[in-house]
Amino acid sequence: MKLEVKKLNLKYPSGEKALSDVSLETDGVIAVVGAEKSGKTSLLRCIAGLESFSGEVLLSGEKLQNIPAECRDIQLFFENFSVFENKTVFSNLAYPLKIRGEKFSEIKPKVDSVALDFGLYDVLEFKAKRLTEDQKRTVALARLFLRDAKFTLLDDPTAGFSKKASGEAFLRMKKAALKKSGVVVYATQNIGEAFEIANEAVFLNFGQVKQTGSMEDMYYRPNFVVVAEAFGDYNKVEATLCADGGKLFVTLFGKNITLAKTPEDLLSEDYIGKKVIVGFRYSGVKIVSSSATENGGNAYRFSEFSSKCGKYAGKVETELGDIFVETDEKFEGEFTLSVESAGINLFDVLSEGNLTIS
């Protein structure tokens, strides 16, 4: 089963474009990544048949525009989920199967199984109004995994959970989603969740596709600065792009860095001799504990540290702006900075698009 979206365009009632020529395809789980107001919800609503748009949405080659929304065999989870407050958790979970005419003997094992998967088994006989908000949200989410619909659309499903419950909810949902036989479109602002649940993704920004492909490509080979920065560990500075003897280089922190790319790899050699954006991950910056004179670079010190997941991010105030360096421990003393050339990306100063041929 394959979902295809081709050149989809959607306008708000005001005339402003919500989506511009959005295309994607998948036969499994795909993540749609983007910040708030990037167009994720609008895209899911178009796929579900809840919006009028131009373009095509096809499932296994069949145009979905020809099929009413209620006949598309689709499952949805949007932020404004609902449960039946005066019904039991069991009844809430069983509802989508009951309205399809399944017998109780068929429904019960499916509900029991999903309840176990989502940590709801012990509250099956509770009325929903007795549950916490996290539990109610879990019930609405678990309902989607009772059967294999042709496709399932999830719109930031963990965003409304408390911080304590969101991680567990995601792990339960990820396990269930990867077992589904239909297409799953997982829209999220959480780049970590997208990385874990999908091998392929679409990055949206203000209704435009900035990159499609693997999450790994987006991390190491971003097409735009906005894609690179979404992962949260990205430095960017402006420097002059130079060429010498068929090699490209930039001067960073008092050192010439020879790049892995050559002039032939540039979209245009007109960029040589001009200012460009040079981007690189925190982990791509190396410190050398020695004097600037010995290492041929400028001398710096860390001004502050933050910690996350057992690593430190050290802040360095440089002539190019603040730079962050990933370290295993807090480092005292003077040092010089170097950047691994393989991890450097080059972007246009105005469009912030990548300057090199993929």
Tab-separated table of C-alpha atoms in Angstrom:
chain	number	residue	atom	x	y	z
A	1	MET	CA	0.000	0.000	0.000
A	2	LYS	CA	1.455	3.351	-1.066
A	3	LEU	CA	0.411	6.895	-0.178
A	4	GLU	CA	1.333	9.622	-2.677
A	5	VAL	CA	0.826	13.370	-2.303
A	6	LYS	CA	1.537	15.342	-5.474
A	7	LYS	CA	1.913	19.141	-5.679
A	8	LEU	CA	-0.658	19.786	-2.996
A	9	ASN	CA	-1.659	23.445	-2.518
A	10	LEU	CA	-3.998	24.850	0.130
A	11	LYS	CA	-5.079	28.420	0.828
A	12	TYR	CA	-6.559	29.835	4.010
A	13	PRO	CA	-9.871	31.741	3.673
A	14	SER	CA	-7.783	34.944	3.854
A	15	GLY	CA	-6.034	33.929	0.619
A	16	GLU	CA	-2.713	33.211	2.328
A	17	LYS	CA	-1.085	29.944	1.272
A	18	ALA	CA	-1.094	27.219	3.914
A	19	LEU	CA	0.685	24.640	1.719
A	20	SER	CA	2.734	25.198	-1.444
A	21	ASP	CA	3.423	22.341	-3.883
A	22	VAL	CA	3.820	19.743	-1.118
A	23	SER	CA	4.760	16.270	-2.360
A	24	LEU	CA	5.605	13.051	-0.519
A	25	GLU	CA	5.259	9.309	-0.859
A	26	THR	CA	5.529	6.366	1.512
A	27	ASP	CA	4.486	2.757	1.914
A	28	GLY	CA	5.203	2.588	5.653
A	29	VAL	CA	5.824	5.121	8.415
A	30	ILE	CA	6.784	8.659	7.438
A	31	ALA	CA	7.417	11.634	9.715
A	32	VAL	CA	6.253	15.142	8.823
A	33	VAL	CA	8.514	17.461	10.802
A	34	GLY	CA	8.135	21.162	11.397
A	35	ALA	CA	7.595	23.886	13.951
A	36	GLU	CA	4.206	25.290	14.933
A	37	LYS	CA	2.340	26.786	11.932
A	38	SER	CA	4.606	24.923	9.499
A	39	GLY	CA	1.616	23.274	7.767
A	40	LYS	CA	1.695	19.830	9.366
A	41	THR	CA	-1.931	19.835	10.534
A	42	SER	CA	-3.129	21.321	7.232
A	43	LEU	CA	-1.366	18.529	5.330
A	44	LEU	CA	-2.969	15.829	7.482
A	45	ARG	CA	-6.404	17.422	7.091
A	46	CYS	CA	-5.989	17.394	3.299
A	47	ILE	CA	-5.008	13.716	3.304
A	48	ALA	CA	-8.014	12.966	5.515
A	49	GLY	CA	-10.389	14.739	3.137
A	50	LEU	CA	-11.241	17.555	5.553
A	51	GLU	CA	-9.997	20.406	3.320
A	52	SER	CA	-10.453	21.432	-0.304
A	53	PHE	CA	-7.137	21.726	-2.142
A	54	SER	CA	-5.457	21.527	-5.516
A	55	GLY	CA	-3.103	18.659	-6.339
A	56	GLU	CA	-3.484	14.928	-5.872
A	57	VAL	CA	-3.612	12.473	-2.975
A	58	LEU	CA	-3.466	8.817	-4.042
A	59	LEU	CA	-3.560	5.562	-2.131
A	60	SER	CA	-2.258	2.588	-4.124
A	61	GLY	CA	-2.824	4.652	-7.272
A	62	GLU	CA	-6.453	5.562	-6.470
A	63	LYS	CA	-7.326	9.256	-6.139
A	64	LEU	CA	-8.676	9.887	-2.666
A	65	GLN	CA	-10.462	13.036	-3.850
A	66	ASN	CA	-13.010	10.675	-5.399
A	67	ILE	CA	-13.704	9.006	-2.043
A	68	PRO	CA	-15.724	10.738	0.727
A	69	ALA	CA	-13.752	11.269	3.935
A	70	GLU	CA	-15.943	8.838	5.892
A	71	CYS	CA	-15.223	6.074	3.369
A	72	ARG	CA	-11.420	6.359	3.292
A	73	ASP	CA	-10.660	3.775	6.017
A	74	ILE	CA	-8.641	6.327	7.899
A	75	GLN	CA	-7.753	6.791	11.554
A	76	LEU	CA	-6.997	10.233	12.990
A	77	PHE	CA	-5.479	11.650	16.141
A	78	PHE	CA	-5.560	15.422	16.403
A	79	GLU	CA	-4.867	17.584	19.431
A	80	ASN	CA	-8.582	18.105	20.117
A	81	PHE	CA	-9.177	14.401	20.826
A	82	SER	CA	-12.337	13.214	22.574
A	83	VAL	CA	-13.454	10.354	24.810
A	84	PHE	CA	-16.881	9.378	26.101
A	85	GLU	CA	-16.652	10.585	29.708
A	86	ASN	CA	-19.581	8.503	30.997
A	87	LYS	CA	-18.505	5.272	29.292
A	88	THR	CA	-15.913	2.814	30.553
A	89	VAL	CA	-12.417	2.661	29.145
A	90	PHE	CA	-13.366	-0.685	27.598
A	91	SER	CA	-16.364	0.878	25.826
A	92	ASN	CA	-14.259	3.794	24.615
A	93	LEU	CA	-11.662	1.452	23.135
A	94	ALA	CA	-14.263	-0.907	21.676
A	95	TYR	CA	-16.291	1.835	19.990
A	96	PRO	CA	-14.589	1.862	16.540
A	97	LEU	CA	-14.963	-1.918	16.303
A	98	LYS	CA	-18.533	-1.936	17.603
A	99	ILE	CA	-19.773	0.550	14.977
A	100	ARG	CA	-18.274	-1.724	12.324
A	101	GLY	CA	-20.478	-4.557	13.495
A	102	GLU	CA	-17.881	-6.787	15.163
A	103	LYS	CA	-19.095	-9.219	17.804
A	104	PHE	CA	-18.141	-8.927	21.467
A	105	SER	CA	-16.209	-12.201	21.218
A	106	GLU	CA	-14.039	-10.603	18.504
A	107	ILE	CA	-13.756	-7.223	20.198
A	108	LYS	CA	-12.706	-8.297	23.697
A	109	PRO	CA	-9.328	-9.915	22.853
A	110	LYS	CA	-8.376	-6.929	20.683
A	111	VAL	CA	-9.281	-4.438	23.418
A	112	ASP	CA	-7.473	-6.475	26.077
A	113	SER	CA	-4.340	-6.645	23.936
A	114	VAL	CA	-4.254	-2.913	23.184
A	115	ALA	CA	-5.039	-2.079	26.828
A	116	LEU	CA	-2.018	-4.115	27.889
A	117	ASP	CA	0.177	-2.423	25.263
A	118	PHE	CA	-0.835	1.059	26.457
A	119	GLY	CA	-0.922	0.448	30.216
A	120	LEU	CA	-4.721	0.666	30.473
A	121	TYR	CA	-5.641	-2.895	31.420
A	122	ASP	CA	-6.146	-2.124	35.122
A	123	VAL	CA	-8.586	0.713	34.390
A	124	LEU	CA	-10.710	-0.962	31.691
A	125	GLU	CA	-13.830	-0.912	33.902
A	126	PHE	CA	-13.316	2.689	35.057
A	127	LYS	CA	-15.488	5.392	33.532
A	128	ALA	CA	-13.356	7.801	31.528
A	129	LYS	CA	-14.295	10.736	33.780
A	130	ARG	CA	-12.294	9.062	36.587
A	131	LEU	CA	-9.080	9.125	34.565
A	132	THR	CA	-6.310	11.694	34.562
A	133	GLU	CA	-5.884	13.843	31.454
A	134	ASP	CA	-2.839	11.766	30.502
A	135	GLN	CA	-4.875	8.563	30.768
A	136	LYS	CA	-7.742	10.004	28.699
A	137	ARG	CA	-5.291	11.011	26.001
A	138	THR	CA	-3.802	7.503	26.123
A	139	VAL	CA	-7.274	5.989	25.615
A	140	ALA	CA	-7.854	8.159	22.527
A	141	LEU	CA	-4.440	7.223	21.177
A	142	ALA	CA	-4.798	3.493	21.899
A	143	ARG	CA	-8.107	3.382	19.991
A	144	LEU	CA	-6.169	3.881	16.759
A	145	PHE	CA	-4.309	0.612	17.172
A	146	LEU	CA	-7.228	-1.808	17.520
A	147	ARG	CA	-7.322	-2.478	13.793
A	148	ASP	CA	-5.238	-1.983	10.663
A	149	ALA	CA	-6.753	0.912	8.738
A	150	LYS	CA	-5.360	1.765	5.319
A	151	PHE	CA	-3.664	4.781	6.851
A	152	THR	CA	-3.295	6.416	10.249
A	153	LEU	CA	-2.656	10.135	10.731
A	154	LEU	CA	-1.077	11.307	13.984
A	155	ASP	CA	-0.805	15.048	14.659
A	156	ASP	CA	1.742	15.790	17.423
A	157	PRO	CA	0.238	12.976	19.511
A	158	THR	CA	2.540	13.376	22.526
A	159	ALA	CA	2.435	17.189	22.652
A	160	GLY	CA	-0.492	17.324	25.090
A	161	PHE	CA	0.890	14.799	27.556
A	162	SER	CA	2.590	15.900	30.744
A	163	LYS	CA	6.378	15.866	30.553
A	164	LYS	CA	6.484	12.788	32.780
A	165	ALA	CA	4.034	10.784	30.650
A	166	SER	CA	5.026	11.847	27.118
A	167	GLY	CA	8.121	9.650	26.865
A	168	GLU	CA	6.303	6.492	27.917
A	169	ALA	CA	3.341	7.291	25.668
A	170	PHE	CA	5.673	7.713	22.689
A	171	LEU	CA	7.450	4.404	23.291
A	172	ARG	CA	4.128	2.528	23.535
A	173	MET	CA	2.806	4.221	20.418
A	174	LYS	CA	6.015	3.675	18.456
A	175	LYS	CA	5.875	-0.059	19.162
A	176	ALA	CA	2.232	-0.220	18.084
A	177	ALA	CA	2.744	1.969	14.988
A	178	LEU	CA	5.599	-0.138	13.654
A	179	LYS	CA	3.353	-3.226	13.799
A	180	LYS	CA	0.623	-1.677	11.653
A	181	SER	CA	0.295	-2.899	8.084
A	182	GLY	CA	-1.097	0.370	6.682
A	183	VAL	CA	0.546	3.727	6.081
A	184	VAL	CA	1.315	5.885	9.132
A	185	VAL	CA	1.911	9.637	8.801
A	186	TYR	CA	3.432	10.979	12.010
A	187	ALA	CA	3.447	14.785	12.255
A	188	THR	CA	5.569	16.223	15.037
A	189	GLN	CA	7.577	19.190	16.266
A	190	ASN	CA	9.756	16.765	18.232
A	191	ILE	CA	12.783	15.969	16.079
A	192	GLY	CA	13.855	13.180	18.454
A	193	GLU	CA	10.528	11.375	18.041
A	194	ALA	CA	10.738	11.693	14.258
A	195	PHE	CA	14.251	10.227	14.326
A	196	GLU	CA	13.052	7.227	16.345
A	197	ILE	CA	9.799	6.377	14.607
A	198	ALA	CA	10.567	6.901	10.912
A	199	ASN	CA	13.371	6.214	8.469
A	200	GLU	CA	11.972	8.781	6.037
A	201	ALA	CA	10.646	12.257	6.636
A	202	VAL	CA	9.376	15.489	5.109
A	203	PHE	CA	10.476	18.782	6.646
A	204	LEU	CA	7.910	21.591	6.374
A	205	ASN	CA	8.477	25.280	7.013
A	206	PHE	CA	5.650	27.781	6.498
A	207	GLY	CA	3.869	25.349	4.186
A	208	GLN	CA	6.867	24.605	1.987
A	209	VAL	CA	8.865	21.384	1.769
A	210	LYS	CA	12.461	22.160	2.701
A	211	GLN	CA	13.751	18.593	2.531
A	212	THR	CA	12.591	15.021	2.032
A	213	GLY	CA	14.523	11.838	2.694
A	214	SER	CA	16.071	10.144	5.662
A	215	MET	CA	16.413	11.752	9.072
A	216	GLU	CA	20.135	10.982	8.821
A	217	ASP	CA	20.403	13.082	5.639
A	218	MET	CA	18.622	15.958	7.322
A	219	TYR	CA	21.056	15.801	10.223
A	220	TYR	CA	24.305	15.502	8.271
A	221	ARG	CA	23.340	16.991	4.892
A	222	PRO	CA	20.640	19.638	5.520
A	223	ASN	CA	19.279	21.452	2.474
A	224	PHE	CA	18.506	24.587	4.489
A	225	VAL	CA	19.688	26.223	7.697
A	226	VAL	CA	16.208	25.816	9.204
A	227	VAL	CA	16.502	22.026	8.785
A	228	ALA	CA	19.967	21.940	10.353
A	229	GLU	CA	18.898	24.065	13.317
A	230	ALA	CA	15.832	21.945	14.052
A	231	PHE	CA	18.069	19.344	15.693
A	232	GLY	CA	19.221	21.943	18.215
A	233	ASP	CA	22.997	21.401	18.160
A	234	TYR	CA	24.060	23.648	15.303
A	235	ASN	CA	26.539	26.516	14.990
A	236	LYS	CA	26.455	28.951	12.085
A	237	VAL	CA	28.837	31.789	11.251
A	238	GLU	CA	29.555	33.949	8.216
A	239	ALA	CA	32.903	33.627	6.458
A	240	THR	CA	34.432	34.244	3.018
A	241	LEU	CA	34.564	31.170	0.787
A	242	CYS	CA	37.981	30.918	-0.867
A	243	ALA	CA	39.562	28.621	-3.457
A	244	ASP	CA	43.178	27.675	-4.085
A	245	GLY	CA	44.609	24.891	-6.247
A	246	GLY	CA	41.220	23.276	-6.846
A	247	LYS	CA	40.373	23.255	-3.145
A	248	LEU	CA	37.869	25.268	-1.127
A	249	PHE	CA	38.634	26.713	2.270
A	250	VAL	CA	37.289	29.120	4.874
A	251	THR	CA	39.064	30.883	7.705
A	252	LEU	CA	37.523	30.082	11.078
A	253	PHE	CA	38.907	31.107	14.474
A	254	GLY	CA	42.236	32.137	12.990
A	255	LYS	CA	42.773	28.896	11.028
A	256	ASN	CA	42.296	28.000	7.368
A	257	ILE	CA	39.964	24.991	7.126
A	258	THR	CA	40.217	23.042	3.861
A	259	LEU	CA	36.743	21.763	2.991
A	260	ALA	CA	35.750	18.301	1.831
A	261	LYS	CA	33.950	19.888	-1.155
A	262	THR	CA	35.684	21.250	-4.276
A	263	PRO	CA	34.693	24.157	-6.568
A	264	GLU	CA	33.017	21.592	-8.871
A	265	ASP	CA	30.664	20.659	-6.025
A	266	LEU	CA	29.229	24.174	-5.776
A	267	LEU	CA	25.924	25.078	-7.397
A	268	SER	CA	27.779	28.102	-8.768
A	269	GLU	CA	31.436	29.090	-8.620
A	270	ASP	CA	30.223	32.686	-8.236
A	271	TYR	CA	30.127	32.011	-4.481
A	272	ILE	CA	33.927	31.886	-4.357
A	273	GLY	CA	35.270	35.090	-2.846
A	274	LYS	CA	31.927	35.950	-1.245
A	275	LYS	CA	30.448	35.695	2.238
A	276	VAL	CA	28.570	32.461	2.924
A	277	ILE	CA	27.000	30.845	5.970
A	278	VAL	CA	29.231	28.109	7.387
A	279	GLY	CA	27.358	25.594	9.537
A	280	PHE	CA	28.574	22.732	11.733
A	281	ARG	CA	27.394	20.611	14.670
A	282	TYR	CA	28.545	21.179	18.242
A	283	SER	CA	30.270	17.798	18.071
A	284	GLY	CA	32.246	18.901	14.998
A	285	VAL	CA	34.146	21.564	16.936
A	286	LYS	CA	37.385	20.430	18.573
A	287	ILE	CA	39.397	22.183	21.256
A	288	VAL	CA	43.173	21.990	21.509
A	289	SER	CA	44.641	22.748	24.934
A	290	SER	CA	47.648	24.810	23.946
A	291	SER	CA	48.616	28.388	23.155
A	292	ALA	CA	47.268	30.122	20.065
A	293	THR	CA	50.791	30.711	18.825
A	294	GLU	CA	51.661	26.998	18.788
A	295	ASN	CA	48.432	25.990	17.058
A	296	GLY	CA	48.178	28.833	14.581
A	297	GLY	CA	44.785	29.981	15.798
A	298	ASN	CA	43.100	32.399	18.174
A	299	ALA	CA	42.968	31.760	21.912
A	300	TYR	CA	39.645	31.271	23.739
A	301	ARG	CA	38.118	30.207	27.044
A	302	PHE	CA	34.700	28.751	27.858
A	303	SER	CA	32.341	31.353	29.304
A	304	GLU	CA	29.659	28.899	30.513
A	305	PHE	CA	28.449	25.298	30.337
A	306	SER	CA	25.112	23.510	30.079
A	307	SER	CA	24.615	19.756	30.420
A	308	LYS	CA	22.348	17.256	28.679
A	309	CYS	CA	22.389	13.448	28.480
A	310	GLY	CA	25.792	13.175	30.135
A	311	LYS	CA	27.438	15.663	27.770
A	312	TYR	CA	28.388	19.316	28.197
A	313	ALA	CA	27.814	22.135	25.730
A	314	GLY	CA	30.474	24.759	26.338
A	315	LYS	CA	29.865	28.305	25.156
A	316	VAL	CA	32.779	30.174	23.595
A	317	GLU	CA	32.613	33.884	22.746
A	318	THR	CA	34.545	34.392	19.482
A	319	GLU	CA	35.059	37.123	16.909
A	320	LEU	CA	32.528	35.272	14.711
A	321	GLY	CA	29.885	35.110	17.448
A	322	ASP	CA	29.009	32.608	20.172
A	323	ILE	CA	30.097	29.043	19.390
A	324	PHE	CA	29.047	25.905	21.274
A	325	VAL	CA	31.301	22.887	21.697
A	326	GLU	CA	30.256	19.409	22.841
A	327	THR	CA	32.586	18.087	25.557
A	328	ASP	CA	32.669	15.138	27.951
A	329	GLU	CA	33.707	17.331	30.866
A	330	LYS	CA	34.060	20.953	31.867
A	331	PHE	CA	37.314	22.359	30.541
A	332	GLU	CA	39.326	25.091	32.219
A	333	GLY	CA	42.118	27.063	30.631
A	334	GLU	CA	43.000	28.502	27.256
A	335	PHE	CA	42.583	26.658	23.969
A	336	THR	CA	42.208	27.051	20.229
A	337	LEU	CA	39.283	25.873	18.109
A	338	SER	CA	39.219	23.689	15.023
A	339	VAL	CA	36.273	22.410	12.965
A	340	GLU	CA	36.120	19.009	11.251
A	341	SER	CA	35.889	19.775	7.545
A	342	ALA	CA	33.674	16.762	6.726
A	343	GLY	CA	30.895	18.135	8.940
A	344	ILE	CA	30.828	21.638	7.444
A	345	ASN	CA	27.812	22.752	5.393
A	346	LEU	CA	27.755	25.868	3.202
A	347	PHE	CA	24.614	27.996	2.783
A	348	ASP	CA	23.602	31.083	0.829
A	349	VAL	CA	23.450	34.175	3.048
A	350	LEU	CA	20.057	35.313	1.681
A	351	SER	CA	18.113	32.115	0.917
A	352	GLU	CA	19.911	30.028	3.576
A	353	GLY	CA	19.840	27.137	1.090
A	354	ASN	CA	22.723	24.679	0.703
A	355	LEU	CA	25.327	25.805	-1.854
A	356	THR	CA	26.585	22.368	-2.866
A	357	ILE	CA	25.315	19.684	-5.192
A	358	SER	CA	23.802	16.772	-3.270
